[in-house]
Tab-separated table of C-alpha atoms and ligand atoms in Angstrom:
chain	number	residue	atom	x	y	z
A	1	MET	CA	75.768	104.246	81.530
A	2	GLU	CA	78.263	107.130	81.011
A	3	LEU	CA	81.242	107.192	83.359
A	4	THR	CA	83.070	110.476	83.745
A	5	LEU	CA	86.696	109.684	84.486
A	6	THR	CA	89.690	111.988	84.282
A	7	LEU	CA	92.979	110.231	83.614
A	8	ASP	CA	96.390	111.795	83.991
A	9	ALA	CA	98.960	110.231	81.658
A	10	ARG	CA	101.812	112.009	83.508
A	11	SER	CA	100.888	110.669	86.932
A	12	ASP	CA	103.048	108.057	88.718
A	13	LYS	CA	99.937	105.987	89.154
A	14	PRO	CA	99.361	103.484	86.299
A	15	LEU	CA	96.338	104.222	84.100
A	16	GLN	CA	94.630	100.966	85.075
A	17	ALA	CA	94.891	101.968	88.750
A	18	GLN	CA	93.418	105.379	87.951
A	19	VAL	CA	90.478	103.733	86.164
A	20	PHE	CA	90.017	101.288	89.050
A	21	ASP	CA	90.115	104.004	91.733
A	22	GLN	CA	87.708	106.313	89.955
A	23	VAL	CA	85.144	103.648	89.062
A	24	ARG	CA	85.340	102.329	92.626
A	25	GLU	CA	84.671	105.847	93.983
A	26	ILE	CA	81.679	106.193	91.658
A	27	ILE	CA	80.269	102.876	92.899
A	28	LEU	CA	80.878	103.679	96.567
A	29	ASP	CA	79.319	107.126	96.129
A	30	GLY	CA	76.187	105.386	94.846
A	31	GLN	CA	76.394	107.154	91.481
A	32	ILE	CA	75.987	103.739	89.829
A	33	LYS	CA	73.430	101.665	91.693
A	34	ALA	CA	73.508	97.945	92.418
A	35	GLY	CA	72.406	95.944	89.387
A	36	MET	CA	73.489	98.578	86.853
A	37	ALA	CA	75.984	97.600	84.157
A	38	LEU	CA	79.433	99.094	83.654
A	39	PRO	CA	80.046	100.330	80.096
A	40	PRO	CA	81.690	97.659	77.905
A	41	SER	CA	85.476	97.819	78.208
A	42	ARG	CA	85.932	98.541	74.487
A	43	LEU	CA	83.607	101.555	74.648
A	44	LEU	CA	85.162	103.022	77.790
A	45	ALA	CA	88.664	102.494	76.412
A	46	GLU	CA	87.729	104.385	73.223
A	47	ARG	CA	86.214	107.219	75.208
A	48	LEU	CA	89.234	107.487	77.498
A	49	ARG	CA	91.687	106.965	74.607
A	50	VAL	CA	93.512	104.182	76.413
A	51	SER	CA	94.122	100.585	75.424
A	52	ARG	CA	91.290	98.158	76.027
A	53	ASN	CA	93.644	96.123	78.166
A	54	THR	CA	93.955	99.021	80.625
A	55	VAL	CA	90.208	99.061	81.184
A	56	MET	CA	89.977	95.271	81.279
A	57	LEU	CA	92.632	95.067	84.008
A	58	ALA	CA	90.802	97.689	86.059
A	59	TYR	CA	87.518	95.824	85.555
A	60	GLU	CA	89.091	92.506	86.548
A	61	ARG	CA	90.280	94.065	89.777
A	62	LEU	CA	86.852	95.548	90.488
A	63	ALA	CA	85.395	92.061	90.019
A	64	ALA	CA	88.093	90.428	92.162
A	65	GLU	CA	87.368	92.869	95.004
A	66	GLY	CA	83.631	92.257	94.821
A	67	TYR	CA	82.418	95.618	93.486
A	68	VAL	CA	81.030	94.091	90.284
A	69	ARG	CA	80.147	90.643	89.044
A	70	ALA	CA	80.173	89.216	85.503
A	71	ARG	CA	76.877	87.852	84.225
A	72	GLY	CA	77.871	85.599	81.343
A	73	THR	CA	78.396	87.619	78.190
A	74	ALA	CA	76.000	90.369	79.320
A	75	GLY	CA	78.832	92.300	80.963
A	76	LEU	CA	79.750	93.475	84.447
A	77	PHE	CA	77.085	94.542	86.935
A	78	VAL	CA	77.462	96.493	90.144
A	79	GLU	CA	77.057	94.411	93.279
A	80	PRO	CA	74.880	95.474	96.209
A	81	ILE	CA	77.498	96.889	98.594
A	82	PRO	CA	77.309	96.126	101.425
A	83	PRO	CA	74.393	93.727	101.891
A	84	ASP	CA	72.021	95.192	104.487
A	85	SER	CA	72.207	92.105	106.640
A	86	LEU	CA	75.908	92.704	107.243
A	87	LEU	CA	75.240	96.181	108.515
A	88	LEU	CA	72.846	95.091	111.226
A	89	ILE	CA	74.931	95.284	114.326
A	90	GLN	CA	73.950	92.553	116.712
A	91	GLN	CA	75.060	91.840	120.186
A	92	GLY	CA	76.812	88.582	120.658
A	93	SER	CA	80.437	88.891	121.619
A	94	ARG	CA	81.326	88.408	125.245
A	95	SER	CA	83.248	90.938	127.209
A	96	LEU	CA	86.057	90.193	129.611
A	97	THR	CA	87.475	92.424	132.248
A	98	ASN	CA	91.197	92.334	132.626
A	99	GLY	CA	93.361	91.952	135.597
A	100	PRO	CA	95.664	94.961	135.636
A	101	VAL	CA	98.844	93.319	134.340
A	102	LEU	CA	99.931	90.060	132.741
A	103	ASP	CA	102.014	87.527	134.554
A	104	ALA	CA	105.145	87.980	132.429
A	105	SER	CA	106.694	84.739	133.652
A	106	SER	CA	103.952	82.704	131.950
A	107	GLU	CA	103.890	84.605	128.619
A	108	PRO	CA	105.953	83.518	125.603
A	109	LEU	CA	108.376	86.132	124.287
A	110	LEU	CA	107.153	87.567	121.044
A	111	CYS	CA	108.663	86.283	117.772
A	112	PHE	CA	112.125	86.065	119.293
A	113	ALA	CA	114.395	83.714	117.319
A	114	GLY	CA	114.483	81.326	120.264
A	115	SER	CA	110.697	81.110	120.658
A	116	PRO	CA	108.569	79.121	121.082
A	117	GLY	CA	109.752	77.595	124.277
A	118	GLY	CA	112.326	80.277	124.976
A	119	GLY	CA	115.365	78.098	124.132
A	120	GLY	CA	117.687	79.236	121.345
A	121	ASP	CA	117.663	75.931	119.429
A	122	ARG	CA	115.487	75.650	116.332
A	123	PRO	CA	114.269	72.430	114.751
A	124	GLU	CA	116.079	71.585	111.537
A	125	LEU	CA	113.019	71.904	109.308
A	126	ASP	CA	111.199	74.782	110.885
A	127	PHE	CA	107.855	76.244	109.804
A	128	TRP	CA	107.891	78.953	112.489
A	129	VAL	CA	105.631	81.786	111.292
A	130	GLY	CA	106.461	85.021	109.591
A	131	ARG	CA	110.213	84.687	109.039
A	132	SER	CA	111.518	86.169	105.817
A	133	ASP	CA	114.087	84.003	104.047
A	134	PRO	CA	117.617	84.902	105.245
A	135	ALA	CA	118.933	84.016	101.774
A	136	GLY	CA	116.474	86.516	100.266
A	137	PHE	CA	117.882	89.520	102.141
A	138	PRO	CA	119.350	91.953	99.554
A	139	LEU	CA	122.717	92.052	101.285
A	140	ALA	CA	124.932	93.297	98.428
A	141	ILE	CA	122.657	96.248	97.643
A	142	TRP	CA	122.143	97.030	101.314
A	143	ARG	CA	125.893	97.050	101.947
A	144	ARG	CA	126.470	99.356	98.965
A	145	ILE	CA	123.808	101.800	100.133
A	146	VAL	CA	125.070	101.833	103.722
A	147	MET	CA	128.692	102.389	102.634
A	148	ARG	CA	127.613	105.230	100.366
A	149	LEU	CA	125.590	106.864	103.134
A	150	LEU	CA	128.417	106.584	105.633
A	151	ALA	CA	130.889	108.081	103.167
A	152	ARG	CA	128.684	111.121	102.604
A	153	GLU	CA	126.412	111.980	105.457
A	154	THR	CA	127.886	111.205	108.835
A	155	THR	CA	126.595	114.355	110.568
A	156	TYR	CA	123.248	112.609	110.843
A	157	LEU	CA	124.895	110.097	113.158
A	158	THR	CA	125.574	112.812	115.721
A	159	ASP	CA	122.307	114.694	115.340
A	160	TYR	CA	118.640	114.213	116.173
A	161	CYS	CA	116.139	113.715	113.412
A	162	ASP	CA	112.393	114.393	113.247
A	163	PRO	CA	110.770	112.249	115.986
A	164	ALA	CA	108.202	111.115	113.416
A	165	GLY	CA	110.998	109.597	111.326
A	166	LEU	CA	113.304	110.543	108.476
A	167	PRO	CA	111.309	112.657	105.993
A	168	GLU	CA	112.693	110.760	102.936
A	169	LEU	CA	111.554	107.459	104.423
A	170	ARG	CA	108.099	108.791	105.307
A	171	THR	CA	107.740	110.048	101.730
A	172	ALA	CA	108.883	106.689	100.315
A	173	ILE	CA	106.420	104.837	102.584
A	174	SER	CA	103.480	107.075	101.668
A	175	THR	CA	104.233	106.693	97.946
A	176	HIS	CA	104.379	102.900	98.316
A	177	LEU	CA	101.110	102.851	100.281
A	178	ARG	CA	99.305	104.973	97.716
A	179	ARG	CA	100.451	102.755	94.859
A	180	ALA	CA	100.293	99.323	96.435
A	181	ARG	CA	97.429	99.602	98.942
A	182	ALA	CA	95.347	102.564	97.666
A	183	VAL	CA	95.920	104.295	101.014
A	184	ALA	CA	95.915	108.007	100.205
A	185	VAL	CA	98.274	109.358	102.858
A	186	THR	CA	101.054	111.913	102.680
A	187	GLU	CA	104.355	111.866	104.544
A	188	ASP	CA	102.918	114.079	107.278
A	189	GLN	CA	100.634	111.242	108.336
A	190	VAL	CA	103.377	108.590	108.635
A	191	ILE	CA	105.262	107.868	111.864
A	192	VAL	CA	108.254	105.536	111.587
A	193	THR	CA	108.484	103.063	114.459
A	194	THR	CA	110.558	100.174	115.783
A	195	GLY	CA	108.732	97.479	113.849
A	196	GLY	CA	104.994	96.872	113.768
A	197	GLN	CA	104.870	96.139	117.498
A	198	ASP	CA	106.002	99.665	118.369
A	199	ALA	CA	103.438	101.056	115.903
A	200	LEU	CA	100.658	99.083	117.642
A	201	ASN	CA	101.810	100.481	120.983
A	202	LEU	CA	101.937	104.002	119.601
A	203	VAL	CA	98.383	103.830	118.267
A	204	PHE	CA	97.096	102.210	121.436
A	205	ASN	CA	98.667	104.905	123.629
A	206	LEU	CA	97.392	107.613	121.336
A	207	LEU	CA	93.814	106.374	121.480
A	208	LYS	CA	93.433	104.990	124.958
A	209	GLY	CA	92.059	108.319	126.205
A	210	HIS	CA	89.298	108.115	123.560
A	211	THR	CA	88.515	104.467	124.251
A	212	ARG	CA	86.064	102.755	126.596
A	213	GLN	CA	86.507	99.171	125.401
A	214	LEU	CA	88.907	97.162	123.318
A	215	CYS	CA	87.744	94.822	120.566
A	216	ILE	CA	90.089	92.233	119.133
A	217	GLU	CA	89.938	89.270	116.761
A	218	ASN	CA	89.669	85.869	118.438
A	219	PRO	CA	92.077	84.176	117.780
A	220	CYS	CA	94.513	87.030	117.231
A	221	TYR	CA	98.152	88.012	116.969
A	222	LEU	CA	99.920	87.494	120.285
A	223	GLY	CA	101.663	90.892	120.095
A	224	ALA	CA	98.352	92.761	119.841
A	225	SER	CA	96.846	90.646	122.615
A	226	LEU	CA	99.781	91.499	124.913
A	227	ILE	CA	99.026	95.202	124.514
A	228	PHE	CA	95.269	94.826	124.977
A	229	ARG	CA	95.449	92.327	127.831
A	230	ASN	CA	97.848	94.584	129.681
A	231	ALA	CA	95.411	97.506	129.581
A	232	ASP	CA	93.021	97.882	132.453
A	233	MET	CA	89.994	98.052	130.156
A	234	GLU	CA	87.091	95.892	129.083
A	235	ILE	CA	87.999	93.533	126.205
A	236	HIS	CA	85.585	92.078	123.635
A	237	PRO	CA	87.180	89.175	121.768
A	238	VAL	CA	85.257	88.983	118.466
A	239	PRO	CA	85.079	85.584	116.734
A	240	VAL	CA	86.682	85.026	113.347
A	241	ASP	CA	85.335	82.848	110.513
A	242	GLY	CA	86.444	82.083	106.951
A	243	GLU	CA	85.937	85.756	106.020
A	244	GLY	CA	87.825	87.210	108.966
A	245	LEU	CA	86.352	89.101	111.906
A	246	ARG	CA	82.575	88.613	112.390
A	247	THR	CA	81.386	92.197	111.946
A	248	ASP	CA	77.867	91.176	113.009
A	249	LEU	CA	79.218	90.399	116.487
A	250	LEU	CA	80.850	93.754	117.169
A	251	PRO	CA	79.502	95.457	120.283
A	252	PRO	CA	77.129	98.372	119.619
A	253	ALA	CA	78.413	100.490	122.530
A	254	LYS	CA	80.155	103.781	121.752
A	255	GLY	CA	83.879	104.393	121.884
A	256	SER	CA	85.753	101.188	120.991
A	257	LEU	CA	89.219	100.589	119.680
A	258	LEU	CA	89.271	97.589	117.345
A	259	TYR	CA	92.379	95.653	116.285
A	260	VAL	CA	91.962	93.742	113.013
A	261	THR	CA	94.065	92.046	110.292
A	262	PRO	CA	91.697	92.157	107.285
A	263	SER	CA	94.120	91.280	104.476
A	264	HIS	CA	95.393	88.044	105.996
A	265	GLN	CA	93.829	87.365	109.364
A	266	PHE	CA	96.430	86.339	111.883
A	267	PRO	CA	96.579	83.407	112.444
A	268	THR	CA	93.780	81.843	110.326
A	269	GLY	CA	94.809	83.544	107.054
A	270	ALA	CA	91.244	84.603	106.101
A	271	THR	CA	90.851	87.539	103.709
A	272	MET	CA	88.020	89.899	104.619
A	273	PRO	CA	85.745	90.576	101.626
A	274	LEU	CA	84.690	94.052	100.660
A	275	ALA	CA	81.189	93.890	102.163
A	276	ARG	CA	82.630	93.163	105.607
A	277	ARG	CA	85.267	95.863	105.240
A	278	LEU	CA	82.541	98.388	104.532
A	279	ALA	CA	80.436	97.050	107.397
A	280	LEU	CA	83.423	97.585	109.707
A	281	LEU	CA	83.742	101.190	108.631
A	282	ARG	CA	80.014	101.748	109.127
A	283	TRP	CA	80.262	100.273	112.606
A	284	ALA	CA	83.190	102.569	113.452
A	285	GLU	CA	81.238	105.585	112.240
A	286	GLU	CA	78.038	104.634	114.060
A	287	THR	CA	79.765	103.844	117.348
A	288	ASP	CA	82.355	106.610	117.192
A	289	SER	CA	85.098	103.979	117.304
A	290	TYR	CA	88.581	103.693	115.852
A	291	ILE	CA	90.191	100.805	113.996
A	292	VAL	CA	93.816	99.648	113.963
A	293	GLU	CA	94.384	97.853	110.678
A	294	ASP	CA	97.463	95.631	110.959
A	295	ASP	CA	98.613	94.988	107.385
A	296	TYR	CA	101.727	93.065	108.367
A	297	ASP	CA	102.266	90.846	105.298
A	298	SER	CA	100.166	92.284	102.482
A	299	ASP	CA	103.163	92.898	100.198
A	300	PHE	CA	102.885	89.205	99.408
A	301	ARG	CA	99.749	88.293	97.562
A	302	TYR	CA	99.883	85.392	95.133
A	303	ASP	CA	96.373	84.979	93.768
A	304	GLY	CA	94.792	88.091	92.278
A	305	PRO	CA	95.439	91.721	93.131
A	306	PRO	CA	95.452	92.828	96.774
A	307	LEU	CA	92.178	94.097	98.197
A	308	THR	CA	92.155	97.802	98.932
A	309	ALA	CA	93.196	98.336	102.534
A	310	LEU	CA	90.564	99.466	105.038
A	311	ALA	CA	92.532	102.700	105.417
A	312	GLY	CA	92.112	103.205	101.658
A	313	LEU	CA	88.343	102.831	101.895
A	314	ASP	CA	88.026	104.989	104.987
A	315	GLY	CA	89.302	108.243	103.501
A	316	GLY	CA	91.514	109.057	106.510
A	317	ARG	CA	88.840	109.234	109.218
A	318	ARG	CA	88.851	106.295	111.594
A	319	VAL	CA	91.507	103.819	110.497
A	320	PHE	CA	95.066	103.806	111.799
A	321	TYR	CA	97.125	101.689	109.423
A	322	VAL	CA	100.070	99.716	110.827
A	323	GLY	CA	102.765	98.289	108.560
A	324	THR	CA	106.134	96.645	108.994
A	325	PHE	CA	109.229	95.844	106.929
A	326	SER	CA	109.826	92.754	109.090
A	327	LYS	CA	108.202	90.439	106.545
A	328	SER	CA	109.043	92.253	103.323
A	329	VAL	CA	112.738	92.969	104.046
A	330	GLY	CA	113.860	91.655	107.436
A	331	ALA	CA	112.743	91.657	111.073
A	332	GLY	CA	116.258	92.591	112.224
A	333	LEU	CA	115.840	96.073	110.742
A	334	ARG	CA	113.116	96.743	113.314
A	335	ILE	CA	111.381	99.250	111.047
A	336	GLY	CA	107.621	99.623	110.893
A	337	PHE	CA	105.234	102.531	110.731
A	338	ALA	CA	101.776	103.793	111.577
A	339	THR	CA	99.684	106.188	109.535
A	340	VAL	CA	97.317	108.461	111.427
A	341	PRO	CA	94.288	110.519	110.351
A	342	ARG	CA	95.349	114.163	109.951
A	343	MET	CA	93.598	115.379	113.072
A	344	PHE	CA	95.835	113.076	115.173
A	345	TRP	CA	99.128	114.061	113.586
A	346	ASP	CA	100.420	116.590	116.119
A	347	GLU	CA	99.435	114.402	119.046
A	348	ALA	CA	101.012	111.298	117.460
A	349	ARG	CA	104.284	113.060	116.647
A	350	MET	CA	104.465	114.440	120.181
A	351	LEU	CA	103.775	110.994	121.635
A	352	LYS	CA	106.549	109.455	119.538
A	353	ALA	CA	108.911	112.193	120.739
A	354	ARG	CA	107.950	111.356	124.301
A	355	MET	CA	108.381	107.605	123.824
A	356	SER	CA	111.702	107.448	121.939
A	357	ASN	CA	112.369	110.757	120.170
A	358	GLY	CA	112.699	109.128	116.764
A	359	GLN	CA	114.501	106.192	115.212
A	360	ALA	CA	118.106	105.333	114.312
A	361	TRP	CA	119.145	107.291	111.224
A	362	LEU	CA	121.247	104.756	109.296
A	363	GLU	CA	118.612	102.041	108.800
A	364	GLN	CA	115.960	104.622	107.941
A	365	ALA	CA	118.198	106.332	105.379
A	366	ALA	CA	119.219	102.991	103.857
A	367	LEU	CA	115.622	101.845	103.591
A	368	ALA	CA	114.528	105.143	102.032
A	369	ALA	CA	117.255	104.806	99.367
A	370	PHE	CA	116.365	101.122	98.867
A	371	ILE	CA	112.750	102.053	98.127
A	372	ASP	CA	113.460	105.245	96.116
A	373	GLU	CA	115.960	103.571	93.812
A	374	GLY	CA	113.458	100.850	92.871
A	375	HIS	CA	115.233	98.017	94.708
A	376	PHE	CA	112.282	97.405	97.018
A	377	ASP	CA	109.815	96.821	94.162
A	378	ARG	CA	112.272	94.473	92.421
A	379	HIS	CA	112.972	92.670	95.701
A	380	LEU	CA	109.234	92.151	96.288
A	381	ARG	CA	108.660	90.899	92.747
A	382	ARG	CA	111.470	88.367	93.130
A	383	LEU	CA	110.432	87.192	96.595
A	384	ARG	CA	106.787	86.865	95.572
A	385	GLN	CA	107.868	84.252	93.033
A	386	VAL	CA	110.098	82.431	95.489
A	387	TYR	CA	107.439	82.351	98.231
A	388	LYS	CA	104.660	81.451	95.815
A	389	ALA	CA	106.649	78.394	94.672
A	390	ARG	CA	107.111	77.403	98.335
A	391	ARG	CA	103.465	77.942	99.090
A	392	ASP	CA	102.464	75.831	96.057
A	393	SER	CA	104.810	73.096	97.086
A	394	LEU	CA	103.475	73.056	100.682
A	395	ILE	CA	99.817	73.014	99.628
A	396	GLY	CA	100.547	70.315	97.018
A	397	ALA	CA	102.469	68.165	99.513
A	398	LEU	CA	99.793	68.489	102.221
A	399	ARG	CA	96.932	67.687	99.834
A	400	ARG	CA	98.727	64.730	98.255
A	401	THR	CA	99.991	63.305	101.516
A	402	PHE	CA	96.913	63.848	103.642
A	403	ASP	CA	94.244	63.137	101.049
A	404	GLY	CA	92.653	66.494	100.173
A	405	ALA	CA	93.851	68.314	103.323
A	406	VAL	CA	91.892	71.501	104.079
A	407	VAL	CA	94.345	74.362	103.748
A	408	LEU	CA	93.343	77.919	104.731
A	409	GLY	CA	94.876	81.326	104.156
A	410	GLY	CA	97.352	80.454	101.404
A	411	GLU	CA	96.370	83.297	99.039
A	412	SER	CA	98.814	85.714	100.610
A	413	GLY	CA	101.403	86.293	103.305
A	414	LEU	CA	104.062	83.956	104.608
A	415	HIS	CA	102.029	81.342	106.435
A	416	LEU	CA	98.989	79.115	106.021
A	417	VAL	CA	96.907	76.868	108.209
A	418	TRP	CA	96.098	73.169	107.889
A	419	ARG	CA	92.753	72.439	109.529
A	420	LEU	CA	93.128	68.922	110.894
A	421	PRO	CA	90.353	66.452	110.088
A	422	SER	CA	88.446	64.854	112.925
A	423	GLY	CA	90.162	61.819	114.349
A	424	TYR	CA	93.602	63.450	114.265
A	425	PRO	CA	95.497	64.161	117.483
A	426	PRO	CA	95.208	67.749	118.786
A	427	ALA	CA	97.525	70.224	117.038
A	428	ARG	CA	99.538	70.744	120.213
A	429	GLN	CA	100.312	67.018	120.409
A	430	ILE	CA	101.368	66.956	116.748
A	431	GLN	CA	103.609	69.956	117.428
A	432	HIS	CA	105.377	67.991	120.194
A	433	LEU	CA	105.664	64.755	118.209
A	434	ALA	CA	107.057	66.628	115.201
A	435	ARG	CA	109.506	68.599	117.326
A	436	GLU	CA	111.041	65.379	118.633
A	437	GLN	CA	111.833	64.481	115.007
A	438	GLY	CA	113.324	67.892	114.145
A	439	ILE	CA	110.233	69.326	112.444
A	440	GLY	CA	108.719	72.630	113.587
A	441	VAL	CA	104.967	72.896	112.969
A	442	TYR	CA	102.850	74.937	115.338
A	443	ALA	CA	99.522	74.847	117.121
A	444	LEU	CA	97.761	78.173	117.661
A	445	SER	CA	98.669	77.932	121.315
A	446	SER	CA	102.377	77.802	120.464
A	447	GLY	CA	102.993	81.480	121.015
A	448	ALA	CA	102.498	83.322	117.750
A	449	ALA	CA	98.746	83.490	118.203
A	450	TYR	CA	96.483	84.019	121.161
A	451	TYR	CA	93.102	82.405	121.829
A	452	PHE	CA	90.702	83.944	124.326
A	453	ASP	CA	89.022	80.506	124.597
A	454	PRO	CA	91.597	78.132	126.041
A	455	GLY	CA	89.080	75.304	125.591
A	456	ALA	CA	88.560	75.904	121.824
A	457	ARG	CA	89.101	72.981	119.462
A	458	ASP	CA	92.821	72.562	118.912
A	459	ASP	CA	92.644	71.602	115.237
A	460	MET	CA	94.779	74.169	113.402
A	461	LEU	CA	98.430	73.705	112.550
A	462	VAL	CA	100.243	76.822	111.352
A	463	PHE	CA	103.008	76.579	108.734
A	464	GLY	CA	105.295	79.519	107.976
A	465	TYR	CA	106.758	78.428	104.626
A	466	SER	CA	108.906	81.388	103.576
A	467	SER	CA	112.253	80.245	104.883
A	468	LEU	CA	112.242	76.616	103.705
A	469	ASN	CA	112.912	75.618	100.101
A	470	GLU	CA	110.716	73.211	98.129
A	471	THR	CA	112.898	70.166	98.841
A	472	GLN	CA	112.877	70.873	102.573
A	473	ILE	CA	109.102	71.369	102.470
A	474	GLU	CA	108.530	68.033	100.714
A	475	THR	CA	110.854	66.254	103.149
A	476	ALA	CA	109.176	67.815	106.180
A	477	VAL	CA	105.646	66.901	105.049
A	478	GLY	CA	106.782	63.324	104.275
A	479	GLN	CA	108.246	63.062	107.757
A	480	LEU	CA	105.087	64.504	109.276
A	481	GLN	CA	103.107	61.754	107.585
A	482	ARG	CA	105.372	59.069	109.085
A	483	ILE	CA	105.058	60.689	112.514
A	484	LEU	CA	101.245	60.704	112.305
A	485	LEU	CA	101.061	57.137	110.990
A	486	GLY	CA	103.340	55.998	113.819
A	487	GLN	CA	101.098	57.726	116.325
A	488	ALA	CA	97.956	56.155	114.797
A	489	ASP	CA	99.588	52.693	115.119
A	490	ARG	CA	100.473	53.377	118.745
A	491	ASP	CA	96.904	54.601	119.461
A	492	GLU	CA	95.509	51.409	117.901
A	493	GLY	CA	97.908	49.291	119.933
A	494	THR	CA	96.682	50.841	123.159
A	495	GLY	CA	93.005	51.057	122.048
B	501	PLP	C1	100.084	89.875	112.727
B	501	PLP	C2	101.373	90.591	112.986
B	501	PLP	N1	101.326	91.888	113.224
B	501	PLP	C3	102.430	92.593	113.489
B	501	PLP	C4	103.661	91.989	113.522
B	501	PLP	C5	104.784	92.892	113.897
B	501	PLP	O1	106.012	92.587	113.506
B	501	PLP	P1	107.289	93.414	113.896
B	501	PLP	O2	107.134	94.019	115.229
B	501	PLP	O3	108.366	92.425	113.793
B	501	PLP	O4	107.437	94.476	112.836
B	501	PLP	C6	103.771	90.606	113.291
B	501	PLP	C7	105.036	89.874	113.368
B	501	PLP	O5	105.147	88.683	113.261
B	501	PLP	C8	102.574	89.892	113.007
B	501	PLP	O6	102.592	88.561	112.775
């Protein structure tokens, strides 16, 4: 099979990424059919005049993302994408009708340093989710950049900037997205926001006029649920399994807005495989729906290359991509962003002007310089190693201590889930017992996540591991074991 690829040696994009993107396009276009073989890497490399390694890396990524599969020594063969069964849209998810507003007195505050529970005190060994390591913040570089900016450009402090965000930052974000997530956007599709939460609100407000019902993962991120549950619209919570949102249970009615976290489902940590991603896009097309892809922690992937974002597969039609620097740099910056399909740009920029008329200049300018000067890439490379070591140590400690513990969602991000075996106390009870001993581990009901089924089995404990070092992790898991053994003894005593 001949593949016609055109590589540009002067492009910013690495050659292996160019090979990957172009072969992927050819497969998705149906130019190579399922079951057909890719040309051997040596042959393609000779034809393209690149090293064989370049082609092999691109091929490995195609295999990792499920476009092709190796058959022994016979080579790589194109997979059927997506399987027909996944495209059959069945009814099955329930719909709920909201009350008009939430009772704010009974809702936990979102990701505030004092949560869960509202008090400011934190347990000593705390696995609260999604906190970047304070010691990992690039303070010296940040200080240098800020001082330099303040010495040179103070007029920006007294002036308004583009409501969509500082142009340099939007350019830096779009370049990063193209390289890291294969999302082909330009700066005039990026709106800078106050963290990911503001971006979710922006997209919701932009689309609510086009929307008849809201679809959301169940369980899901509390912040997204707060927006959806506050809207006076029909909600369809869609169940999640080990491959993320169940696309076969999406409602077939026209005009939905779907919130989804395909790279690292929040909270279960599932990664959505390619076939489901494509099924989602087909569903959106067939039902004239829009998707909000929340890619909150995808800068951290430890095993294999990241899967192309939904927005990268969609070609700028139906996916609004939401990102945040809260995990990758620091939540205190309060910088996130949304990308919008071109046809929504004017409306989105106007909406942002109406909501807040732009963002603070200094943090945006500092972040733009941080990315442009290469510090961001170096920072991510360093933190990926630090967090991977912590993840390894947590998984190792859990499996050793709790005899082959089932751990989910550890391939990426800053948290994972331990699915408790039967016979263990409910996660909420373990959370309380651990808290009394200065250990913070969290049930899904603790505040970070939201379940539309209050009666669902309470057997998942969430561990955010990014701000504890390996020694603290080992100590905490050891203590957790003693707590659980103590509880088992007490249960036996009363049984
Ligand atoms: C799934 C998910 N989405 C979005 C966010 C938004 O974060 P922020 O508003 O801090 O940028 C978070 C934060 O924890 C999250 O966990």
